[in-house]
Coordinates of C-alpha atoms in Angstrom, one line a residue:
Chain A
M1197 CA 0.0 0.0 0.0
A1198 CA 1.0 3.7 -0.3
D1199 CA 2.8 5.5 2.5
L1200 CA 0.8 6.8 5.4
I1201 CA 0.0 10.5 5.2
R1202 CA 1.2 11.5 8.6
L1203 CA 1.5 15.2 9.6
D1204 CA 4.2 15.5 12.3
V1205 CA 4.7 19.3 12.3
A1206 CA 2.6 22.4 12.0
Q1207 CA 2.1 23.1 8.3
R1208 CA -0.2 24.4 5.7
V1209 CA -2.6 21.6 4.6
S1210 CA -4.5 21.4 1.4
L1211 CA -7.1 18.7 1.6
A1212 CA -8.0 18.9 -2.1
D1213 CA -4.4 17.7 -2.8
L1214 CA -4.7 14.7 -0.6
P1215 CA -6.3 11.5 -1.8
T1216 CA -9.7 10.2 -0.6
R1217 CA -9.3 7.0 -2.7
P1218 CA -6.8 4.1 -2.4
P1219 CA -4.0 4.2 -4.9
G1220 CA -4.6 2.5 -8.2
S1221 CA -2.2 -0.3 -7.3
W1222 CA -4.3 -1.3 -4.3
D1223 CA -5.8 -4.8 -4.4
R1224 CA -8.8 -5.3 -2.2
G1225 CA -8.1 -9.0 -1.6
D1226 CA -4.5 -8.5 -0.6
G1227 CA -5.5 -5.4 1.4
E1228 CA -8.0 -7.4 3.5
K1229 CA -5.3 -10.0 4.3
E1230 CA -3.0 -7.3 5.3
T1231 CA -5.7 -5.7 7.5
D1232 CA -6.3 -9.1 9.2
H1233 CA -2.6 -9.6 9.8
L1234 CA -2.2 -6.1 11.2
G1235 CA -5.4 -6.5 13.2
A1236 CA -4.0 -9.5 15.0
E1237 CA -0.8 -7.6 15.8
L1238 CA -2.9 -4.7 17.1
D1239 CA -4.8 -7.1 19.4
D1240 CA -1.5 -8.3 20.9
L1241 CA -0.1 -4.7 21.2
L1242 CA -3.2 -3.5 23.0
D1243 CA -3.1 -6.4 25.4
L1244 CA 0.6 -5.7 26.2
L1245 CA -0.3 -2.0 26.7
F1246 CA -3.0 -3.0 29.1
Y1247 CA -0.9 -5.4 31.2
A1248 CA 2.3 -3.3 31.2
G1249 CA 0.2 -0.3 32.4
Q1250 CA 2.9 2.3 31.4
T1251 CA 1.3 3.9 28.4
G1252 CA -2.2 5.3 27.6
L1253 CA -3.5 5.4 24.1
L1254 CA -5.8 8.1 22.8
I1255 CA -7.3 7.7 19.3
V1256 CA -9.1 10.8 18.0
L1257 CA -11.5 10.2 15.1
Q1258 CA -12.7 13.2 13.1
G1259 CA -14.3 13.5 9.7
M1260 CA -17.3 14.9 7.9
D1261 CA -20.7 13.3 8.3
T1262 CA -20.8 9.8 6.9
S1263 CA -17.0 9.6 6.7
G1264 CA -17.0 6.4 8.7
K1265 CA -16.2 7.2 12.3
D1266 CA -18.6 4.6 13.6
G1267 CA -17.4 1.9 11.2
T1268 CA -13.8 2.6 12.1
I1269 CA -14.6 2.2 15.8
R1270 CA -16.4 -1.1 15.1
H1271 CA -13.3 -2.3 13.2
L1272 CA -10.9 -1.3 16.0
L1273 CA -13.0 -2.9 18.7
S1274 CA -13.0 -6.1 16.7
H1275 CA -9.2 -6.1 17.2
S1276 CA -9.0 -5.3 20.9
N1277 CA -9.7 -6.7 24.3
A1278 CA -12.8 -4.9 25.4
Q1279 CA -11.6 -4.5 29.0
S1280 CA -8.9 -2.0 28.1
V1281 CA -10.8 0.1 25.6
R1282 CA -13.5 2.8 26.1
V1283 CA -15.2 4.7 23.4
A1284 CA -16.0 8.4 24.3
P1285 CA -18.5 10.1 22.0
F1286 CA -18.5 13.9 22.1
K1287 CA -21.9 15.2 21.2
V1288 CA -23.4 18.6 21.7
P1289 CA -22.1 19.9 25.0
T1290 CA -24.4 19.7 28.0
P1291 CA -25.1 22.9 30.1
L1292 CA -22.6 21.8 32.7
E1293 CA -20.0 21.2 30.1
L1294 CA -20.6 24.6 28.5
A1295 CA -20.2 26.2 31.9
H1296 CA -16.5 25.0 31.8
D1297 CA -13.6 25.6 29.5
F1298 CA -13.9 23.5 26.3
L1299 CA -11.2 21.0 27.3
W1300 CA -12.8 20.2 30.7
R1301 CA -15.0 17.3 29.4
V1302 CA -12.2 16.1 27.2
H1303 CA -9.5 15.9 29.9
A1304 CA -11.9 13.9 32.1
Q1305 CA -12.0 11.2 29.4
I1306 CA -8.3 10.9 28.8
P1307 CA -7.2 7.3 29.3
A1308 CA -5.1 6.3 32.2
R1309 CA -1.8 4.5 31.6
G1310 CA -2.7 1.0 30.6
S1311 CA -6.0 2.1 29.0
I1312 CA -7.2 3.1 25.5
A1313 CA -9.8 5.7 24.6
I1314 CA -11.3 6.2 21.2
F1315 CA -12.8 9.7 20.8
N1316 CA -15.7 9.7 18.4
R1317 CA -15.4 13.4 17.6
S1318 CA -13.5 15.4 20.1
H1319 CA -12.1 18.8 21.3
Y1320 CA -11.5 19.5 17.6
E1321 CA -15.3 20.2 17.2
D1322 CA -14.6 23.4 19.1
V1323 CA -12.5 24.7 16.2
L1324 CA -14.7 23.0 13.5
V1325 CA -18.5 23.2 14.0
V1326 CA -18.1 26.0 16.4
R1327 CA -16.1 28.0 13.8
V1328 CA -18.1 27.1 10.8
R1329 CA -21.5 27.8 12.4
G1330 CA -20.2 30.9 14.3
L1331 CA -21.2 29.4 17.7
A1332 CA -18.3 31.4 19.3
P1333 CA -16.6 34.5 18.1
E1334 CA -13.2 34.2 16.3
A1335 CA -11.4 35.8 19.2
V1336 CA -12.5 32.7 21.2
W1337 CA -12.0 29.8 18.8
S1338 CA -8.8 31.2 17.4
R1339 CA -7.1 30.8 20.8
R1340 CA -8.1 27.2 21.1
Y1341 CA -5.5 25.8 18.7
D1342 CA -2.8 26.7 21.3
H1343 CA -4.9 25.3 24.2
I1344 CA -5.2 22.1 22.3
R1345 CA -1.5 21.9 21.6
A1346 CA -0.8 22.5 25.3
L1347 CA -3.1 19.7 26.4
E1348 CA -1.7 17.3 23.9
S1349 CA 1.8 18.2 24.9
L1350 CA 0.9 17.5 28.6
L1351 CA -0.5 14.1 27.6
A1352 CA 2.6 13.2 25.6
D1353 CA 4.8 14.2 28.6
S1354 CA 2.7 11.9 30.8
G1355 CA 3.0 8.7 28.8
T1356 CA 0.0 9.0 26.6
V1357 CA 0.3 8.2 22.9
V1358 CA -2.0 10.5 20.9
L1359 CA -3.0 9.5 17.4
K1360 CA -5.4 11.7 15.4
F1361 CA -7.3 10.5 12.3
F1362 CA -9.0 12.6 9.8
L1363 CA -11.2 10.3 7.7
H1364 CA -11.0 12.1 4.3
I1365 CA -14.0 11.5 2.0
S1366 CA -14.9 13.2 -1.2
K1367 CA -18.0 15.3 -1.6
D1368 CA -19.4 12.9 -4.1
E1369 CA -18.8 9.9 -1.8
Q1370 CA -20.7 11.8 1.0
E1371 CA -23.7 12.3 -1.4
R1372 CA -23.8 8.6 -2.2
R1373 CA -23.7 7.7 1.5
L1374 CA -26.4 10.2 2.4
L1375 CA -28.7 8.9 -0.4
D1376 CA -27.9 5.3 0.7
R1377 CA -29.1 6.2 4.2
E1378 CA -32.4 7.4 2.8
K1379 CA -33.0 4.1 1.1
E1380 CA -32.1 1.8 4.0
V1381 CA -34.9 1.7 6.6
E1382 CA -32.4 0.4 9.2
K1383 CA -30.2 3.4 8.7
A1384 CA -33.0 6.0 8.7
W1385 CA -32.4 6.9 12.3
K1386 CA -29.0 8.1 11.3
L1387 CA -30.6 10.5 8.8
S1388 CA -31.6 14.1 9.3
V1389 CA -32.2 17.2 7.2
G1390 CA -29.4 18.7 9.3
D1391 CA -26.9 16.4 7.4
W1392 CA -27.9 17.9 4.1
K1393 CA -27.8 21.4 5.6
E1394 CA -24.3 20.8 7.0
R1395 CA -23.3 19.6 3.5
E1396 CA -24.0 23.0 2.2
R1397 CA -21.1 24.3 4.3
W1398 CA -18.7 21.6 2.9
D1399 CA -16.1 24.1 1.8
D1400 CA -16.1 25.9 5.1
Y1401 CA -15.6 22.7 6.9
Q1402 CA -12.7 21.7 4.6
R1403 CA -11.0 25.0 5.4
A1404 CA -11.7 24.6 9.1
Y1405 CA -10.2 21.1 9.0
E1406 CA -7.2 22.3 7.1
D1407 CA -6.5 24.8 9.8
A1408 CA -7.2 22.3 12.6
L1409 CA -4.9 19.7 11.2
G1410 CA -2.2 22.1 10.1
R1411 CA -2.0 24.0 13.4
T1412 CA -2.1 21.0 15.8
A1413 CA 0.1 18.5 13.9
D1414 CA 3.0 17.5 16.2
S1415 CA 5.4 14.6 16.2
R1416 CA 3.9 13.6 19.6
A1417 CA 0.3 14.1 18.5
P1418 CA 0.4 13.5 14.7
W1419 CA -2.6 13.7 12.4
F1420 CA -3.2 11.0 9.8
V1421 CA -5.1 11.9 6.7
V1422 CA -6.9 8.7 5.9
P1423 CA -8.3 8.2 2.3
A1424 CA -11.8 7.0 3.4
D1425 CA -13.9 6.7 0.4
D1426 CA -13.2 3.0 0.5
K1427 CA -14.1 1.5 3.8
R1428 CA -11.7 -1.5 3.6
F1429 CA -8.8 0.7 2.7
R1430 CA -9.7 3.1 5.5
D1431 CA -9.6 0.3 8.1
L1432 CA -6.3 -0.9 6.7
V1433 CA -4.7 2.6 7.0
V1434 CA -6.0 3.3 10.5
T1435 CA -4.9 -0.1 11.7
R1436 CA -1.5 0.2 10.2
A1437 CA -1.0 3.7 11.6
I1438 CA -1.8 2.5 15.2
V1439 CA 0.3 -0.6 14.9
E1440 CA 3.3 1.3 13.5
A1441 CA 3.0 3.8 16.4
L1442 CA 2.8 1.2 19.1
R1443 CA 5.3 -1.4 17.7
P1444 CA 8.4 0.5 18.9
L1445 CA 7.0 0.7 22.4
A1446 CA 6.4 -3.0 22.8
P1447 CA 9.9 -4.1 23.8
G1448 CA 9.8 -1.7 26.8
W1449 CA 6.4 -3.1 27.8
R1450 CA 7.7 -6.7 27.4
A1451 CA 10.7 -5.9 29.5
S1452 CA 8.7 -4.4 32.3
L1453 CA 6.3 -7.4 32.3
A1454 CA 9.3 -9.8 32.4
E1455 CA 10.6 -7.9 35.4
L1456 CA 7.2 -8.1 37.1
G1457 CA 7.1 -11.8 36.3
A1458 CA 10.5 -12.4 37.7
E1459 CA 9.6 -10.6 40.9
A1460 CA 6.4 -12.6 41.3
K1461 CA 8.3 -15.8 40.7
A1462 CA 11.0 -14.9 43.3
E1463 CA 8.3 -14.1 45.8
L1464 CA 6.5 -17.4 45.1
E1465 CA 9.8 -19.3 45.5
A1466 CA 10.5 -17.5 48.8
Y1467 CA 7.0 -18.4 50.0
R1468 CA 7.5 -22.1 49.1
R1469 CA 10.9 -22.2 50.8
G1470 CA 9.5 -20.6 53.8
G1471 CA 6.7 -23.1 53.8
A1472 CA 9.1 -26.0 53.6
E1473 CA 11.4 -24.6 56.4
G1474 CA 8.6 -23.3 58.6
Chain B
M571 CA -2.8 48.4 55.8
A572 CA 0.2 47.9 53.6
D573 CA -0.1 47.2 49.8
L574 CA -0.9 43.7 48.7
I575 CA 2.1 41.7 47.5
R576 CA 0.7 40.7 44.1
L577 CA 2.9 39.0 41.5
D578 CA 1.5 39.6 38.1
V579 CA 4.4 38.6 35.8
A580 CA 7.0 35.9 35.8
Q581 CA 9.9 37.1 38.0
R582 CA 12.7 36.1 40.4
V583 CA 11.2 35.8 43.9
S584 CA 13.1 36.0 47.2
L585 CA 10.8 34.9 50.0
A586 CA 13.4 35.9 52.6
D587 CA 12.8 39.5 51.5
L588 CA 9.0 39.4 51.8
P589 CA 7.3 39.9 55.1
T590 CA 5.7 37.2 57.2
R591 CA 4.4 39.7 59.8
P592 CA 2.0 42.6 59.5
P593 CA 3.6 46.1 59.1
G594 CA 4.3 47.9 62.4
S595 CA 1.6 50.4 61.8
W596 CA -1.1 47.7 61.7
D597 CA -3.7 47.9 64.5
R598 CA -5.5 44.7 65.3
G599 CA -8.7 46.3 66.3
D600 CA -9.0 48.4 63.2
G601 CA -7.9 45.5 61.1
E602 CA -10.7 43.3 62.4
K603 CA -13.2 45.9 61.6
E604 CA -11.8 46.2 58.1
T605 CA -11.9 42.4 57.7
D606 CA -15.6 42.4 58.7
H607 CA -16.4 45.1 56.3
L608 CA -14.6 43.5 53.4
G609 CA -16.1 40.1 54.4
A610 CA -19.6 41.5 54.0
E611 CA -18.7 42.9 50.6
L612 CA -17.2 39.5 49.7
D613 CA -20.4 37.8 50.6
D614 CA -22.3 40.1 48.3
L615 CA -19.8 39.6 45.5
L616 CA -19.9 35.8 45.7
D617 CA -23.7 35.9 45.6
L618 CA -23.6 38.1 42.5
L619 CA -21.1 35.8 40.9
F620 CA -23.3 32.8 41.6
Y621 CA -26.6 34.3 40.3
A622 CA -25.0 36.0 37.2
G623 CA -23.4 32.6 36.3
Q624 CA -20.8 34.2 33.9
T625 CA -17.6 33.8 35.9
G626 CA -16.0 31.0 37.9
L627 CA -13.6 31.7 40.8
L628 CA -10.7 29.5 41.6
I629 CA -8.8 30.2 44.9
V630 CA -5.6 28.3 45.3
L631 CA -4.2 28.0 48.8
Q632 CA -0.6 26.9 49.3
G633 CA 1.8 27.2 52.2
M634 CA 4.1 25.3 54.5
D635 CA 2.6 23.0 57.1
T636 CA 0.8 25.0 59.8
S637 CA 0.7 28.1 57.6
G638 CA -3.0 28.4 58.1
K639 CA -4.7 26.9 55.0
D640 CA -7.5 25.4 57.0
G641 CA -8.1 28.5 59.0
T642 CA -8.2 30.6 55.9
I643 CA -10.8 28.3 54.4
R644 CA -12.9 28.6 57.5
H645 CA -12.7 32.3 57.3
L646 CA -13.7 32.4 53.6
L647 CA -16.6 30.1 54.1
S648 CA -17.9 32.3 56.9
H649 CA -18.3 35.0 54.3
S650 CA -19.9 33.0 51.5
N651 CA -23.1 31.4 50.6
A652 CA -22.4 27.7 50.9
Q653 CA -24.4 26.7 47.8
S654 CA -21.8 28.3 45.5
V655 CA -18.6 27.2 47.1
R656 CA -16.8 23.9 47.1
V657 CA -13.6 23.1 48.9
A658 CA -11.3 20.7 47.1
P659 CA -8.5 19.2 49.1
F660 CA -5.6 17.7 47.2
K661 CA -4.0 14.9 49.2
V662 CA -1.5 12.2 48.2
P663 CA -2.7 11.1 44.7
T664 CA -4.7 7.9 44.4
P665 CA -3.4 5.1 42.1
L666 CA -6.0 6.2 39.5
E667 CA -4.9 9.8 39.7
L668 CA -1.2 8.8 39.4
A669 CA -2.1 6.8 36.2
H670 CA -3.0 10.2 34.6
D671 CA -1.2 13.4 33.9
F672 CA -0.8 15.5 37.1
L673 CA -3.4 18.1 36.0
W674 CA -6.1 15.5 35.4
R675 CA -7.5 15.5 38.9
V676 CA -7.1 19.3 39.1
H677 CA -9.0 20.0 35.9
A678 CA -11.9 17.9 37.0
Q679 CA -12.3 20.2 40.1
I680 CA -12.2 23.5 38.2
P681 CA -15.4 25.5 39.1
A682 CA -18.1 26.0 36.5
R683 CA -19.1 29.6 35.7
G684 CA -21.2 30.8 38.6
S685 CA -19.2 28.6 41.1
I686 CA -16.3 29.0 43.4
A687 CA -13.7 26.4 44.3
I688 CA -11.1 26.7 47.0
F689 CA -8.1 24.4 46.5
N690 CA -6.5 23.3 49.8
R691 CA -3.1 22.5 48.2
S692 CA -3.3 22.0 44.4
H693 CA -1.4 21.2 41.2
Y694 CA 1.5 23.2 42.7
E695 CA 2.3 20.2 45.0
D696 CA 3.6 18.6 41.8
V697 CA 6.4 21.1 41.6
L698 CA 6.9 21.4 45.5
V699 CA 6.8 18.2 47.5
V700 CA 7.4 16.2 44.3
R701 CA 10.6 18.3 43.6
V702 CA 11.8 18.5 47.2
R703 CA 11.4 14.8 47.9
G704 CA 12.5 13.7 44.5
L705 CA 9.2 11.9 43.8
A706 CA 9.8 12.5 40.1
P707 CA 13.0 13.3 38.1
E708 CA 13.8 16.9 37.3
A709 CA 13.2 16.2 33.6
V710 CA 9.6 15.6 34.6
W711 CA 8.8 18.3 37.2
S712 CA 10.7 21.0 35.4
R713 CA 8.3 20.8 32.4
R714 CA 5.3 21.2 34.7
Y715 CA 5.6 25.0 35.1
D716 CA 4.7 25.4 31.5
H717 CA 1.9 22.9 31.8
I718 CA 0.5 24.8 34.7
R719 CA 0.7 28.2 32.9
A720 CA -1.1 26.6 29.9
L721 CA -4.0 25.3 32.1
E722 CA -4.3 28.6 33.9
S723 CA -4.3 30.5 30.6
L724 CA -7.1 28.2 29.4
L725 CA -9.1 29.0 32.5
A726 CA -8.6 32.7 32.2
D727 CA -9.8 32.5 28.5
S728 CA -12.9 30.7 29.7
G729 CA -14.1 33.1 32.3
T730 CA -12.4 31.8 35.4
V731 CA -10.8 34.2 37.8
V732 CA -7.7 32.4 39.2
L733 CA -6.3 33.8 42.5
K734 CA -3.3 32.0 44.1
F735 CA -2.2 32.6 47.7
F736 CA 1.0 31.7 49.3
L737 CA 0.6 31.8 53.1
H738 CA 4.0 33.0 54.1
I739 CA 5.1 32.1 57.6
S740 CA 8.5 32.3 59.3
K741 CA 10.4 29.2 60.4
D742 CA 10.1 30.4 64.0
E743 CA 6.3 30.8 63.7
Q744 CA 6.1 27.2 62.3
E745 CA 8.0 25.9 65.3
R746 CA 5.6 27.6 67.7
R747 CA 2.6 26.2 65.9
L748 CA 4.0 22.7 65.8
L749 CA 4.8 22.8 69.6
D750 CA 1.2 24.2 70.2
R751 CA -0.2 21.2 68.4
E752 CA 1.7 18.9 70.7
K753 CA 0.2 20.6 73.7
E754 CA -3.4 20.7 72.6
V755 CA -5.1 17.3 72.7
E756 CA -7.8 18.4 70.3
K757 CA -5.2 19.3 67.7
A758 CA -3.1 16.1 68.2
W759 CA -4.7 14.4 65.2
K760 CA -3.1 17.1 63.0
L761 CA 0.3 16.1 64.4
S762 CA 2.8 13.8 62.9
V763 CA 6.5 13.1 63.0
G764 CA 6.3 13.7 59.3
D765 CA 5.7 17.4 60.0
W766 CA 9.0 17.7 61.9
K767 CA 10.7 15.8 59.2
E768 CA 9.4 18.0 56.4
R769 CA 10.5 21.0 58.5
E770 CA 14.1 19.8 58.1
R771 CA 13.7 20.5 54.4
W772 CA 12.5 24.1 55.1
D773 CA 15.1 25.8 52.8
D774 CA 14.4 23.4 50.0
Y775 CA 10.7 24.1 50.2
Q776 CA 11.3 27.9 50.2
R777 CA 13.5 27.5 47.0
A778 CA 10.8 25.4 45.4
Y779 CA 8.1 27.9 46.3
E780 CA 10.2 30.8 44.9
D781 CA 10.4 29.0 41.6
A782 CA 6.8 28.0 41.6
L783 CA 5.6 31.5 42.4
G784 CA 8.1 33.2 40.1
R785 CA 7.5 31.0 37.1
T786 CA 3.7 30.9 37.2
A787 CA 2.8 34.5 38.2
D788 CA 0.6 36.0 35.5
S789 CA -1.7 39.0 35.4
R790 CA -4.6 36.6 34.8
A791 CA -3.4 34.1 37.5
P792 CA -1.6 36.2 40.0
W793 CA 0.2 35.0 43.2
F794 CA -0.4 36.8 46.4
V795 CA 2.3 36.5 49.0
V796 CA 0.4 36.7 52.3
P797 CA 2.2 37.6 55.5
A798 CA 0.7 34.8 57.6
D799 CA 2.4 34.8 61.0
D800 CA -0.6 36.7 62.3
K801 CA -3.9 34.9 61.6
R802 CA -6.1 38.0 61.7
F803 CA -3.8 39.9 59.3
R804 CA -3.7 36.9 57.0
D805 CA -7.5 36.8 56.8
L806 CA -7.6 40.5 56.1
V807 CA -5.1 40.2 53.3
V808 CA -6.8 37.3 51.6
T809 CA -10.2 38.8 51.9
R810 CA -9.0 42.1 50.5
A811 CA -7.2 40.5 47.6
I812 CA -10.3 38.5 46.6
V813 CA -12.6 41.5 47.0
E814 CA -10.4 43.8 44.9
A815 CA -10.1 41.2 42.2
L816 CA -13.9 40.7 41.9
R817 CA -15.1 44.2 42.5
P818 CA -14.4 45.4 38.9
L819 CA -16.5 42.5 37.6
A820 CA -19.6 43.3 39.6
P821 CA -21.1 46.0 37.3
G822 CA -21.1 43.5 34.5
W823 CA -22.8 40.8 36.6
R824 CA -25.4 43.4 37.8
A825 CA -26.1 44.4 34.3
S826 CA -26.7 40.9 33.2
L827 CA -28.9 40.2 36.1
A828 CA -30.9 43.4 35.4
E829 CA -31.3 42.1 31.8
L830 CA -32.6 38.7 33.0
G831 CA -34.9 40.5 35.4
A832 CA -36.3 42.7 32.7
E833 CA -36.9 39.7 30.5
A834 CA -38.7 37.8 33.3
K835 CA -40.8 40.9 34.0
A836 CA -41.8 41.3 30.4
E837 CA -42.7 37.6 30.2
L838 CA -44.8 37.9 33.3
E839 CA -46.6 41.0 32.0
A840 CA -47.3 39.3 28.7
Y841 CA -48.7 36.3 30.6
R842 CA -51.0 38.5 32.6
R843 CA -52.2 40.4 29.5
G844 CA -52.9 37.1 27.8
G845 CA -54.8 35.9 30.8
A846 CA -56.9 39.1 30.9
E847 CA -57.6 39.0 27.1
G848 CA -58.1 35.2 26.8

């Protein structure tokens, strides 16, 4: 498959120049095999992360309506031990949340070391929908990029791996998916006039995403721009990005677990000797 | 009384040069009258803050053992409507708290707009006791000043007034208070060998406080160095600092309450007219 599109430093981003589709060379059959393979590795890595208890993992999922956030979560959950993972959806803020700074509800959901949180939408909505729909003045939302960088830097300093995914779909693909929802009775609950209305602001959202990604990309909290028109390819890219970020940490986790194991063994042996002598 | 010692910008701080005692001109009788007077004004201001619901108030209390944090809290509570104030004590972190970044438990306790929180110790312990007792390496605690500044800047941007108090006592006064505790049976529970042991590190703590105050002082999150050897003077200074910080905000709160009142009145009149006509 093609290289991951990983944004590691603040930069100008032009989403129109970044692909929403897999490269022409991509083969769906081979891709699914690769996803399964990486998924198995992900499962092992998340287990290690859980038992070693040294590192937290925060996965942020953002994207336009119908870009596949729910589907990505289902895919990730199918490759992880449920006891270590929590999904946190960020919907319209409650009155109590609105009475606090915008990061208050977010900080509360940050995973502990040894835990994993998947954010379905996130603090980025406060520089996306809030900006596009004018829910706060520019003087307010324009300061939020720095606040976000500060929080993510705190998390990185505290042993949390932060990986942010923008599920990049084309405007045509969104139209297809919205029309599909209208046709399928079992998806009708996901449908609202609001989705079509939001679509009218497509270009504004793309601009807002470009600023959000460009201004908060950091080597310790990178953004991945995921070509998401094809759901199988999207799952492959997300899985690969997470596996590649965690793989280098695994030796450290294994060493710490080996140490714990050796201590437990020594304690057990001492107990048995004591029992024999006592 | 003398001017407040208010640190509004990052600076070098020398605690040995700052008073722990009231100025010679201070008269206890007059001082208590002033405290009562300011206390009544504080009560009104905190009520306004509560009903206007626009501003949160965070009061951080720090100081050496026996410096009077508990006494200050009792004094402040005696001049405030209990429904709007919450005291948050920060003791030794729990395992769950330690599994998160050091600001996680602090952020959770930040008051909503319209609320007041008094922190009995705070996030500053993470650059004080943690530094003095080597509970974390310098590479870790030295980055925390910036993280603290970032959080406090976020709060200021979000309508939270942040006021930080260092209750400054002399080493002699601490000795007197520790010996007093030994004598009084009803204060014996407050006593521990640990207090005397911590006292051995007095100079290290003063240095750590100088850095903490000097590096995190900001016009929007000022530190007040409170001469605290005399409890009555200490209460006066703290009360005055809070009143002077809130007083300029009161006209805005009153205007917003007047607006709400006018709306409610108009609604009521419309209801009565409708009732007469219908």
